[in-house]
Amino acid sequence: MKSTWPILLLCCSVGAYAADPVGSPTQLEAGLVNPGAIDKPAWFKESFLDLRDDIKEATAANKRIVLYFYQDGCPYCAKLIQDNFGKQSITDKTQQNFDVIAMNMWGDRTVTDVAGKETTEKTFAADLKVQYTPTMLFLDETGKVVLRVNGYYAPDKFELALDFVAGKHDKEGSFKDYYTKLKADGKAIATTAAPTYTLPGALPQPLRLQDARKDSKRPLMVVFAQQDCETCDELYNDIFKRKELAYSLSNLDLAQADPDDTTIIQTPDSKEMKLSDWAKSLEIKYSPSLLFFDANGKEVFRTEAYFKAFHTHGAIDYVVSGAYQWIPEFQRYLQHRREALAEHGFPANLME
């Protein structure tokens, strides 16, 4: 069968992804390094994956359900287990308030959803549009998702997410509203990140995202980043400054957006509104978030989690190459990318 993969996917620069040293964790096929090979905590719930029963049992115990989607070889899953659940305060709070159910993003176990429909783990994950691991879906007593954590959150922000759902603050508003209120009260995470961020070649402010791109055929990447944000600082002052990322960024129109800014802007689909209202309509919950739009102003992909260089570079090329149009699972795209790099003698260090 003829492959549908374009040559572009095999021509990426690999300078940022050095081979791991001898003696590193479990080796996968083609010499890939598996830094995410780790068992889930013993206190996670052993479920028969009938979510109706799980929700009833959790409600009776005054708890809520968390669906934890993982995959083998996921370094961010390992980071969640080791760094987040390695903190006793987070483990205690999670055990007290939640039943955590692990689901393999590519698994074949039978899942019965809240409507009583039987499916498989991988189909269930696809239906829920799980693109990253770890992804954690927090459910209320009716089975509704009240908070979605796509990808890895650092321990401090992850603990705020636990507090938001455990305290049932979802009944009062969004997680972003909750976080903004804590920040205003001086109770949110304190950081020492750089005060401003600059992305070379970004479109001028205030943003006129349709007018400025009327003759462009390039995709648009909008970086939503707040001030005083350590993960934003790493993205701007490390990842975006790598030569390999600069090559990929040159294929995009670029824009910067502070989700708290009240300046009137023009959106990619020509609407006039406050930037903060646009961010709210897009449900921006994490900084930094990268949102990608096609030449017609339609959103086609986003990242909204902590990513190192490999995944950030992969997300950009996923859009620029057009692979998102025929490979709906971003993780499948990354898997092929890792294998291609390994065949060329460059095992990918996913956490560099």
C-alpha positions as semicolon CSV with decimal commas, in nm:
position;residue;x (nm);y (nm);z (nm)
1;M;0,000;0,000;0,000
2;K;0,133;0,341;-0,092
3;S;0,207;0,564;0,206
4;T;0,010;0,889;0,248
5;W;0,292;1,049;0,445
6;P;0,456;1,345;0,267
7;I;0,831;1,364;0,233
8;L;0,829;1,673;0,456
9;L;0,780;1,457;0,763
10;L;1,112;1,286;0,701
11;C;1,308;1,604;0,641
12;C;1,286;1,768;0,979
13;S;1,590;1,912;1,152
14;V;1,700;1,706;1,448
15;G;1,972;1,912;1,608
16;A;1,763;1,984;1,917
17;Y;1,697;1,619;1,988
18;A;2,021;1,453;2,086
19;A;2,048;1,081;2,136
20;D;2,005;0,963;2,494
21;P;2,307;0,819;2,673
22;V;2,372;0,449;2,703
23;G;2,189;0,296;2,995
24;S;1,882;0,517;2,970
25;P;1,530;0,372;3,033
26;T;1,352;0,097;2,846
27;Q;1,437;0,077;2,477
28;L;1,157;0,059;2,221
29;E;1,165;-0,048;1,860
30;A;1,414;0,132;1,631
31;G;1,615;0,244;1,932
32;L;1,353;0,479;2,073
33;V;1,384;0,578;2,436
34;N;1,082;0,520;2,658
35;P;1,109;0,769;2,945
36;G;0,743;0,722;3,034
37;A;0,749;0,355;3,133
38;I;0,604;0,378;3,483
39;D;0,324;0,206;3,672
40;K;0,021;0,401;3,788
41;P;-0,018;0,443;4,166
42;A;-0,170;0,146;4,348
43;W;-0,443;0,369;4,490
44;F;-0,596;0,442;4,148
45;K;-0,937;0,276;4,127
46;E;-0,954;-0,072;3,978
47;S;-1,260;-0,020;3,763
48;F;-1,466;-0,246;3,539
49;L;-1,500;0,067;3,322
50;D;-1,875;0,097;3,355
51;L;-1,884;0,469;3,417
52;R;-2,241;0,460;3,543
53;D;-2,139;0,238;3,834
54;D;-1,818;0,434;3,894
55;I;-2,008;0,763;3,921
56;K;-2,265;0,613;4,159
57;E;-1,992;0,474;4,384
58;A;-1,798;0,799;4,382
59;T;-2,107;1,009;4,457
60;A;-2,200;0,784;4,748
61;A;-1,852;0,843;4,892
62;N;-1,878;1,221;4,831
63;K;-1,613;1,198;4,560
64;R;-1,590;1,276;4,192
65;I;-1,447;1,076;3,902
66;V;-1,124;1,157;3,718
67;L;-1,056;0,980;3,388
68;Y;-0,679;0,963;3,337
69;F;-0,579;0,891;2,975
70;Y;-0,223;0,769;2,929
71;Q;-0,008;0,584;2,678
72;D;0,307;0,377;2,710
73;G;0,624;0,575;2,655
74;C;0,466;0,906;2,760
75;P;0,727;1,115;2,946
76;Y;0,466;1,364;3,063
77;C;0,263;1,080;3,217
78;A;0,576;0,975;3,405
79;K;0,626;1,337;3,515
80;L;0,266;1,352;3,641
81;I;0,306;1,031;3,842
82;Q;0,651;1,111;3,978
83;D;0,641;1,489;4,031
84;N;0,273;1,557;4,102
85;F;0,158;1,242;4,274
86;G;0,502;1,222;4,433
87;K;0,391;1,516;4,651
88;Q;0,207;1,386;4,956
89;S;-0,029;1,685;4,967
90;I;-0,147;1,617;4,610
91;T;-0,181;1,242;4,669
92;D;-0,380;1,296;4,990
93;K;-0,608;1,555;4,830
94;T;-0,671;1,336;4,526
95;Q;-0,745;1,022;4,725
96;Q;-0,978;1,211;4,957
97;N;-1,184;1,376;4,684
98;F;-1,159;1,163;4,371
99;D;-1,166;0,814;4,224
100;V;-0,902;0,813;3,950
101;I;-0,959;0,567;3,664
102;A;-0,673;0,500;3,422
103;M;-0,753;0,450;3,053
104;N;-0,508;0,356;2,782
105;M;-0,546;0,598;2,490
106;W;-0,485;0,305;2,252
107;G;-0,641;0,032;2,467
108;D;-0,898;-0,231;2,370
109;R;-1,074;-0,284;2,703
110;T;-1,451;-0,241;2,696
111;V;-1,585;0,089;2,831
112;T;-1,950;0,157;2,909
113;D;-2,015;0,530;2,893
114;V;-2,263;0,731;3,098
115;A;-2,535;0,668;2,838
116;G;-2,483;0,290;2,862
117;K;-2,310;0,260;2,525
118;E;-2,031;0,002;2,503
119;T;-1,711;0,097;2,323
120;T;-1,335;0,051;2,356
121;E;-1,080;0,266;2,536
122;K;-0,927;0,390;2,211
123;T;-1,264;0,471;2,052
124;F;-1,380;0,637;2,373
125;A;-1,062;0,847;2,376
126;A;-1,110;0,943;2,012
127;D;-1,474;1,038;2,070
128;L;-1,361;1,264;2,355
129;K;-1,094;1,416;2,126
130;V;-0,806;1,313;2,351
131;Q;-0,496;1,439;2,168
132;Y;-0,239;1,451;2,448
133;T;-0,126;1,232;2,730
134;P;-0,177;1,273;3,010
135;T;-0,530;1,403;2,965
136;M;-0,747;1,416;3,277
137;L;-1,124;1,461;3,256
138;F;-1,298;1,556;3,581
139;L;-1,662;1,445;3,590
140;D;-1,947;1,570;3,806
141;E;-2,221;1,359;3,958
142;T;-2,409;1,342;3,627
143;G;-2,105;1,236;3,424
144;K;-2,055;1,581;3,271
145;V;-1,695;1,694;3,214
146;V;-1,651;1,998;3,440
147;L;-1,276;2,038;3,385
148;R;-1,047;1,907;3,115
149;V;-0,671;1,909;3,177
150;N;-0,501;1,848;2,844
151;G;-0,140;1,748;2,895
152;Y;0,084;1,804;3,192
153;Y;0,021;2,072;3,455
154;A;0,297;2,159;3,702
155;P;0,220;2,054;4,062
156;D;0,108;2,399;4,185
157;K;-0,142;2,455;3,904
158;F;-0,251;2,089;3,912
159;E;-0,335;2,127;4,281
160;L;-0,545;2,434;4,197
161;A;-0,735;2,219;3,945
162;L;-0,801;1,962;4,218
163;D;-0,927;2,236;4,451
164;F;-1,153;2,377;4,178
165;V;-1,331;2,047;4,115
166;A;-1,324;1,911;4,471
167;G;-1,475;2,236;4,599
168;K;-1,738;2,223;4,324
169;H;-1,642;2,572;4,209
170;D;-1,744;2,461;3,858
171;K;-2,098;2,552;3,965
172;E;-1,983;2,915;3,999
173;G;-1,787;2,958;3,675
174;S;-1,489;2,836;3,474
175;F;-1,148;2,728;3,598
176;K;-1,000;3,041;3,439
177;D;-1,246;3,258;3,638
178;Y;-1,149;3,068;3,953
179;Y;-0,778;3,111;3,883
180;T;-0,820;3,482;3,800
181;K;-1,003;3,541;4,130
182;L;-0,730;3,362;4,326
183;K;-0,469;3,571;4,147
184;A;-0,657;3,892;4,228
185;D;-0,677;3,784;4,594
186;G;-0,305;3,710;4,598
187;K;-0,360;3,335;4,645
188;A;-0,252;3,207;4,303
189;I;0,091;3,079;4,205
190;A;0,370;3,332;4,245
191;T;0,640;3,327;3,978
192;T;0,952;3,517;3,884
193;A;0,927;3,491;3,506
194;A;1,032;3,762;3,262
195;P;0,784;4,054;3,251
196;T;0,744;4,064;2,873
197;Y;0,774;3,822;2,581
198;T;0,882;3,900;2,226
199;L;0,829;3,676;1,925
200;P;1,028;3,798;1,622
201;G;0,814;3,859;1,315
202;A;0,485;3,866;1,506
203;L;0,199;4,071;1,360
204;P;0,166;4,425;1,497
205;Q;-0,058;4,522;1,786
206;P;-0,348;4,577;1,817
207;L;-0,417;4,258;1,628
208;R;-0,604;4,279;1,296
209;L;-0,587;3,912;1,219
210;Q;-0,792;3,909;0,902
211;D;-0,679;4,239;0,750
212;A;-0,311;4,167;0,817
213;R;-0,334;3,827;0,649
214;K;-0,562;3,895;0,350
215;D;-0,286;3,809;0,100
216;S;-0,123;3,532;0,306
217;K;-0,167;3,162;0,244
218;R;0,031;3,060;0,551
219;P;-0,136;2,915;0,860
220;L;-0,160;3,145;1,159
221;M;-0,023;3,059;1,505
222;V;-0,152;3,268;1,795
223;V;0,045;3,237;2,120
224;F;-0,177;3,302;2,421
225;A;0,058;3,385;2,707
226;Q;0,004;3,569;3,034
227;Q;0,260;3,776;3,218
228;D;0,440;3,621;3,517
229;C;0,427;3,274;3,364
230;E;0,723;3,039;3,408
231;T;0,614;2,801;3,131
232;C;0,574;3,098;2,895
233;D;0,922;3,211;2,990
234;E;1,063;2,870;2,894
235;L;0,874;2,870;2,564
236;Y;0,993;3,217;2,460
237;N;1,342;3,223;2,606
238;D;1,445;2,867;2,527
239;I;1,224;2,671;2,286
240;F;1,137;2,949;2,039
241;K;1,505;3,052;2,027
242;R;1,625;2,714;1,900
243;K;1,737;2,715;1,537
244;E;1,519;2,419;1,442
245;L;1,207;2,589;1,580
246;A;1,291;2,911;1,397
247;Y;1,291;2,723;1,066
248;S;0,942;2,587;1,136
249;L;0,809;2,919;1,266
250;S;0,914;3,082;0,938
251;N;0,630;2,891;0,768
252;L;0,363;3,060;0,981
253;D;0,206;3,396;1,037
254;L;0,263;3,470;1,406
255;A;0,064;3,662;1,663
256;Q;0,091;3,720;2,037
257;A;-0,212;3,754;2,263
258;D;-0,248;3,812;2,636
259;P;-0,577;3,644;2,738
260;D;-0,634;3,917;2,999
261;D;-0,589;4,208;2,756
262;T;-0,904;4,414;2,699
263;T;-0,782;4,580;2,376
264;I;-1,028;4,562;2,084
265;I;-0,892;4,330;1,816
266;Q;-1,003;4,172;1,491
267;T;-1,021;3,792;1,505
268;P;-0,913;3,564;1,217
269;D;-1,278;3,538;1,110
270;S;-1,316;3,920;1,109
271;K;-1,508;3,968;1,437
272;E;-1,439;4,283;1,639
273;M;-1,413;4,218;2,014
274;K;-1,198;4,253;2,322
275;L;-0,900;4,020;2,316
276;S;-1,003;3,889;2,661
277;D;-1,352;3,807;2,530
278;W;-1,202;3,624;2,234
279;A;-0,981;3,421;2,468
280;K;-1,285;3,340;2,680
281;S;-1,487;3,232;2,376
282;L;-1,197;3,004;2,278
283;E;-1,192;2,862;2,633
284;I;-0,825;2,943;2,687
285;K;-0,737;2,789;3,025
286;Y;-0,361;2,739;3,006
287;S;-0,061;2,962;2,941
288;P;0,101;2,925;2,702
289;S;-0,154;2,790;2,455
290;L;-0,074;2,774;2,084
291;L;-0,376;2,803;1,853
292;F;-0,341;2,736;1,481
293;F;-0,576;2,873;1,215
294;D;-0,593;2,802;0,843
295;A;-0,588;3,069;0,572
296;N;-0,967;3,107;0,606
297;G;-0,946;3,186;0,978
298;K;-1,072;2,847;1,100
299;E;-0,904;2,692;1,402
300;V;-0,747;2,360;1,302
301;F;-0,536;2,261;1,603
302;R;-0,418;2,378;1,943
303;T;-0,177;2,290;2,220
304;E;-0,275;2,378;2,576
305;A;-0,026;2,200;2,797
306;Y;0,336;2,200;2,904
307;F;0,546;2,090;2,607
308;K;0,920;2,068;2,557
309;A;1,088;2,129;2,220
310;F;1,006;1,796;2,052
311;H;0,631;1,827;2,100
312;T;0,623;2,201;2,026
313;H;0,820;2,148;1,705
314;G;0,593;1,856;1,619
315;A;0,278;2,063;1,669
316;I;0,403;2,335;1,434
317;D;0,502;2,088;1,162
318;Y;0,176;1,896;1,211
319;V;-0,010;2,207;1,095
320;V;0,240;2,344;0,841
321;S;0,262;2,007;0,662
322;G;-0,116;1,974;0,653
323;A;-0,090;1,638;0,829
324;Y;-0,377;1,734;1,062
325;Q;-0,610;1,694;0,763
326;W;-0,552;1,321;0,722
327;I;-0,401;1,214;1,056
328;P;-0,657;1,316;1,319
329;E;-0,451;1,177;1,608
330;F;-0,158;1,406;1,688
331;Q;0,005;1,122;1,885
332;R;0,011;0,900;1,573
333;Y;0,190;1,180;1,389
334;L;0,446;1,210;1,669
335;Q;0,494;0,833;1,678
336;H;0,583;0,829;1,307
337;R;0,812;1,128;1,359
338;R;1,002;0,953;1,639
339;E;1,039;0,638;1,432
340;A;1,163;0,833;1,131
341;L;1,420;1,017;1,341
342;A;1,538;0,691;1,498
343;E;1,583;0,528;1,156
344;H;1,812;0,817;1,064
345;G;2,015;0,756;1,378
346;F;1,868;1,032;1,594
347;P;1,662;0,886;1,885
348;A;1,441;1,169;2,011
349;N;1,490;1,300;2,363
350;L;1,131;1,399;2,435
351;M;1,213;1,598;2,747
352;E;1,505;1,806;2,618
